[in-house]
Amino acid sequence: MVRLIAFLVGVFFSGMLLIGLADTIIGAIKEPAVPTAEHEFHKTPKAVSFAHDGPLGKFDTAQLQRGLKVYAEVCSACHSLSLVSFRDFAALGYDEEQVKAIAKGWKTEVPSINPETGEPATRPAIAADKIPSPFANEVAARAANNNALPPDLSLITKARADGPAYVYSLLIGYEAAQPAELLKEFPDAKTPDGLHYNPYFANLNIAMAAPLTADDQVTYDDGTKATKAQMAKDVAAFLTWTAEPKLENRKSAGWAALGFLIIFTVLAWMSYKSIWADKKH
């Protein structure tokens, strides 16, 4: 009796789910979703390749150093990198003295306390410090950015689909004006004052003004031409490293594990053939 009741209850709930699914499908056919400007004009990230792509890819150290320079001179004015310490830059090919120099010369000093007065103060960063935020707190960040909160960039390439490609596309995707077709089809979709049109951003309008405004905005130490596309690609690679600093180790561990499984499989097959060769199945 209990099994029969349980069966009938299951049939009832399954039937209700099917009825709900059918109702949803019929509703979608009768009243299709109204197209929106975001749906019609939002662009997927550009196709761009990086040295670290693929199972055999490795970070390009020179590119990461260039990306750090772009972040330090452009992005760090608004965006924090709270999960990264200055000493982590040793992985980018800098020696101890260079890391100390980068920390000491960082344009935002580290919050501290004056030992003599007990009052809040700041001090130059040391290698052990995390990258200091450009703002004291969220309120200050919003006040300086038209009430928009600049996201921390430590994990940005993990937090966005197509991470590095998204960052690259967003940085070079700003357009001076909205397409005429957009305004013709969606007259109410005009970019509000204080926002900027970028088809690679989810809702097309972003609070951040274009950070890369011209070629040679930074000067690369290795002589690479600092075009806007090059700077965007370099900082996207750098932010991939901040999000996955152990990427190369993970790939190496994966190949080692795969090699072990292949060898184990071969040995297991040979053992099987040796032990059961004269046995009938």
PDB file of N, CA and C in Angstrom, residues 176-221:
ATOM      1  N   ALA A 176      33.056  55.798 -29.525  1.00  0.00           N
ATOM      2  CA  ALA A 176      32.765  57.206 -29.234  1.00  0.00           C
ATOM      3  C   ALA A 176      31.275  57.483 -29.153  1.00  0.00           C
ATOM      4  N   ALA A 177      30.499  56.776 -29.942  1.00  0.00           N
ATOM      5  CA  ALA A 177      29.045  56.993 -29.948  1.00  0.00           C
ATOM      6  C   ALA A 177      28.337  55.667 -30.194  1.00  0.00           C
ATOM      7  N   GLN A 178      27.097  55.608 -29.797  1.00  0.00           N
ATOM      8  CA  GLN A 178      26.306  54.400 -30.038  1.00  0.00           C
ATOM      9  C   GLN A 178      26.003  54.272 -31.533  1.00  0.00           C
ATOM     10  N   PRO A 179      25.893  53.036 -32.022  1.00  0.00           N
ATOM     11  CA  PRO A 179      25.540  52.847 -33.438  1.00  0.00           C
ATOM     12  C   PRO A 179      24.182  53.463 -33.759  1.00  0.00           C
ATOM     13  N   ALA A 180      24.062  54.030 -34.935  1.00  0.00           N
ATOM     14  CA  ALA A 180      22.798  54.646 -35.343  1.00  0.00           C
ATOM     15  C   ALA A 180      21.671  53.613 -35.346  1.00  0.00           C
ATOM     16  N   GLU A 181      21.988  52.354 -35.714  1.00  0.00           N
ATOM     17  CA  GLU A 181      20.950  51.310 -35.752  1.00  0.00           C
ATOM     18  C   GLU A 181      20.370  51.062 -34.372  1.00  0.00           C
ATOM     19  N   LEU A 182      21.236  51.154 -33.345  1.00  0.00           N
ATOM     20  CA  LEU A 182      20.767  50.908 -31.980  1.00  0.00           C
ATOM     21  C   LEU A 182      19.745  51.964 -31.577  1.00  0.00           C
ATOM     22  N   LEU A 183      20.083  53.231 -31.807  1.00  0.00           N
ATOM     23  CA  LEU A 183      19.180  54.311 -31.418  1.00  0.00           C
ATOM     24  C   LEU A 183      17.905  54.313 -32.262  1.00  0.00           C
ATOM     25  N   LYS A 184      18.028  53.846 -33.501  1.00  0.00           N
ATOM     26  CA  LYS A 184      16.847  53.775 -34.352  1.00  0.00           C
ATOM     27  C   LYS A 184      15.895  52.686 -33.873  1.00  0.00           C
ATOM     28  N   GLU A 185      16.455  51.544 -33.496  1.00  0.00           N
ATOM     29  CA  GLU A 185      15.630  50.419 -33.056  1.00  0.00           C
ATOM     30  C   GLU A 185      15.191  50.552 -31.607  1.00  0.00           C
ATOM     31  N   PHE A 186      16.064  51.162 -30.781  1.00  0.00           N
ATOM     32  CA  PHE A 186      15.760  51.334 -29.356  1.00  0.00           C
ATOM     33  C   PHE A 186      16.021  52.793 -28.961  1.00  0.00           C
ATOM     34  N   PRO A 187      15.089  53.692 -29.260  1.00  0.00           N
ATOM     35  CA  PRO A 187      15.297  55.127 -28.983  1.00  0.00           C
ATOM     36  C   PRO A 187      15.565  55.429 -27.512  1.00  0.00           C
ATOM     37  N   ASP A 188      15.053  54.571 -26.606  1.00  0.00           N
ATOM     38  CA  ASP A 188      15.226  54.829 -25.178  1.00  0.00           C
ATOM     39  C   ASP A 188      16.533  54.265 -24.635  1.00  0.00           C
ATOM     40  N   ALA A 189      17.347  53.699 -25.500  1.00  0.00           N
ATOM     41  CA  ALA A 189      18.576  53.044 -25.041  1.00  0.00           C
ATOM     42  C   ALA A 189      19.790  53.961 -25.103  1.00  0.00           C
ATOM     43  N   LYS A 190      19.559  55.257 -25.139  1.00  0.00           N
ATOM     44  CA  LYS A 190      20.679  56.195 -25.212  1.00  0.00           C
ATOM     45  C   LYS A 190      21.536  56.091 -23.955  1.00  0.00           C
ATOM     46  N   THR A 191      22.839  56.111 -24.134  1.00  0.00           N
ATOM     47  CA  THR A 191      23.755  56.009 -23.005  1.00  0.00           C
ATOM     48  C   THR A 191      23.560  57.172 -22.046  1.00  0.00           C
ATOM     49  N   PRO A 192      23.257  56.896 -20.766  1.00  0.00           N
ATOM     50  CA  PRO A 192      23.039  57.975 -19.789  1.00  0.00           C
ATOM     51  C   PRO A 192      24.303  58.800 -19.567  1.00  0.00           C
ATOM     52  N   ASP A 193      24.111  60.004 -19.107  1.00  0.00           N
ATOM     53  CA  ASP A 193      25.246  60.861 -18.770  1.00  0.00           C
ATOM     54  C   ASP A 193      26.079  60.179 -17.682  1.00  0.00           C
ATOM     55  N   GLY A 194      27.380  60.271 -17.826  1.00  0.00           N
ATOM     56  CA  GLY A 194      28.265  59.671 -16.832  1.00  0.00           C
ATOM     57  C   GLY A 194      28.655  58.242 -17.146  1.00  0.00           C
ATOM     58  N   LEU A 195      28.027  57.634 -18.162  1.00  0.00           N
ATOM     59  CA  LEU A 195      28.380  56.291 -18.576  1.00  0.00           C
ATOM     60  C   LEU A 195      29.002  56.323 -19.975  1.00  0.00           C
ATOM     61  N   HIS A 196      29.561  55.202 -20.380  1.00  0.00           N
ATOM     62  CA  HIS A 196      30.290  55.148 -21.644  1.00  0.00           C
ATOM     63  C   HIS A 196      29.878  53.895 -22.405  1.00  0.00           C
ATOM     64  N   TYR A 197      29.681  54.038 -23.710  1.00  0.00           N
ATOM     65  CA  TYR A 197      29.195  52.924 -24.518  1.00  0.00           C
ATOM     66  C   TYR A 197      30.323  51.948 -24.826  1.00  0.00           C
ATOM     67  N   ASN A 198      30.072  50.680 -24.471  1.00  0.00           N
ATOM     68  CA  ASN A 198      31.037  49.620 -24.763  1.00  0.00           C
ATOM     69  C   ASN A 198      30.255  48.340 -25.032  1.00  0.00           C
ATOM     70  N   PRO A 199      30.194  47.879 -26.274  1.00  0.00           N
ATOM     71  CA  PRO A 199      29.372  46.714 -26.622  1.00  0.00           C
ATOM     72  C   PRO A 199      29.843  45.406 -26.005  1.00  0.00           C
ATOM     73  N   TYR A 200      31.035  45.398 -25.407  1.00  0.00           N
ATOM     74  CA  TYR A 200      31.523  44.171 -24.768  1.00  0.00           C
ATOM     75  C   TYR A 200      31.126  44.097 -23.297  1.00  0.00           C
ATOM     76  N   PHE A 201      30.539  45.174 -22.778  1.00  0.00           N
ATOM     77  CA  PHE A 201      30.035  45.171 -21.402  1.00  0.00           C
ATOM     78  C   PHE A 201      28.605  44.653 -21.416  1.00  0.00           C
ATOM     79  N   ALA A 202      28.209  43.981 -20.344  1.00  0.00           N
ATOM     80  CA  ALA A 202      26.925  43.258 -20.340  1.00  0.00           C
ATOM     81  C   ALA A 202      25.736  44.120 -20.732  1.00  0.00           C
ATOM     82  N   ASN A 203      25.621  45.328 -20.168  1.00  0.00           N
ATOM     83  CA  ASN A 203      24.454  46.163 -20.492  1.00  0.00           C
ATOM     84  C   ASN A 203      24.809  47.324 -21.421  1.00  0.00           C
ATOM     85  N   LEU A 204      25.951  47.221 -22.074  1.00  0.00           N
ATOM     86  CA  LEU A 204      26.424  48.164 -23.109  1.00  0.00           C
ATOM     87  C   LEU A 204      26.953  49.474 -22.555  1.00  0.00           C
ATOM     88  N   ASN A 205      26.589  49.835 -21.333  1.00  0.00           N
ATOM     89  CA  ASN A 205      26.993  51.127 -20.775  1.00  0.00           C
ATOM     90  C   ASN A 205      27.791  50.891 -19.488  1.00  0.00           C
ATOM     91  N   ILE A 206      28.997  51.400 -19.448  1.00  0.00           N
ATOM     92  CA  ILE A 206      29.900  51.136 -18.331  1.00  0.00           C
ATOM     93  C   ILE A 206      30.321  52.449 -17.687  1.00  0.00           C
ATOM     94  N   ALA A 207      30.465  52.426 -16.357  1.00  0.00           N
ATOM     95  CA  ALA A 207      30.824  53.649 -15.636  1.00  0.00           C
ATOM     96  C   ALA A 207      32.287  54.037 -15.868  1.00  0.00           C
ATOM     97  N   MET A 208      33.136  53.053 -16.113  1.00  0.00           N
ATOM     98  CA  MET A 208      34.563  53.334 -16.294  1.00  0.00           C
ATOM     99  C   MET A 208      34.827  53.954 -17.665  1.00  0.00           C
ATOM    100  N   ALA A 209      35.454  55.099 -17.658  1.00  0.00           N
ATOM    101  CA  ALA A 209      35.872  55.700 -18.925  1.00  0.00           C
ATOM    102  C   ALA A 209      36.995  54.858 -19.519  1.00  0.00           C
ATOM    103  N   ALA A 210      37.220  54.999 -20.811  1.00  0.00           N
ATOM    104  CA  ALA A 210      38.263  54.209 -21.463  1.00  0.00           C
ATOM    105  C   ALA A 210      39.609  54.482 -20.795  1.00  0.00           C
ATOM    106  N   PRO A 211      40.230  53.456 -20.185  1.00  0.00           N
ATOM    107  CA  PRO A 211      41.509  53.684 -19.503  1.00  0.00           C
ATOM    108  C   PRO A 211      42.689  53.782 -20.463  1.00  0.00           C
ATOM    109  N   LEU A 212      42.590  53.097 -21.594  1.00  0.00           N
ATOM    110  CA  LEU A 212      43.660  53.146 -22.597  1.00  0.00           C
ATOM    111  C   LEU A 212      43.201  54.084 -23.706  1.00  0.00           C
ATOM    112  N   THR A 213      43.749  55.260 -23.713  1.00  0.00           N
ATOM    113  CA  THR A 213      43.245  56.301 -24.606  1.00  0.00           C
ATOM    114  C   THR A 213      44.136  56.571 -25.821  1.00  0.00           C
ATOM    115  N   ALA A 214      45.387  56.130 -25.765  1.00  0.00           N
ATOM    116  CA  ALA A 214      46.294  56.426 -26.882  1.00  0.00           C
ATOM    117  C   ALA A 214      47.469  55.469 -26.856  1.00  0.00           C
ATOM    118  N   ASP A 215      48.099  55.301 -28.009  1.00  0.00           N
ATOM    119  CA  ASP A 215      49.325  54.508 -28.058  1.00  0.00           C
ATOM    120  C   ASP A 215      50.404  55.199 -27.228  1.00  0.00           C
ATOM    121  N   ASP A 216      51.355  54.400 -26.756  1.00  0.00           N
ATOM    122  CA  ASP A 216      52.488  54.904 -25.959  1.00  0.00           C
ATOM    123  C   ASP A 216      52.033  55.578 -24.670  1.00  0.00           C
ATOM    124  N   GLN A 217      50.895  55.137 -24.139  1.00  0.00           N
ATOM    125  CA  GLN A 217      50.429  55.671 -22.857  1.00  0.00           C
ATOM    126  C   GLN A 217      51.382  55.265 -21.736  1.00  0.00           C
ATOM    127  N   VAL A 218      52.013  54.109 -21.904  1.00  0.00           N
ATOM    128  CA  VAL A 218      53.099  53.701 -21.015  1.00  0.00           C
ATOM    129  C   VAL A 218      54.320  53.445 -21.888  1.00  0.00           C
ATOM    130  N   THR A 219      55.478  53.422 -21.280  1.00  0.00           N
ATOM    131  CA  THR A 219      56.712  53.147 -22.008  1.00  0.00           C
ATOM    132  C   THR A 219      57.264  51.819 -21.519  1.00  0.00           C
ATOM    133  N   TYR A 220      57.333  50.847 -22.399  1.00  0.00           N
ATOM    134  CA  TYR A 220      57.820  49.533 -22.028  1.00  0.00           C
ATOM    135  C   TYR A 220      59.344  49.524 -21.933  1.00  0.00           C
ATOM    136  N   ASP A 221      59.841  48.864 -20.896  1.00  0.00           N
ATOM    137  CA  ASP A 221      61.286  48.794 -20.690  1.00  0.00           C
ATOM    138  C   ASP A 221      61.992  47.967 -21.749  1.00  0.00           C
TER     139      ASP A 221
END
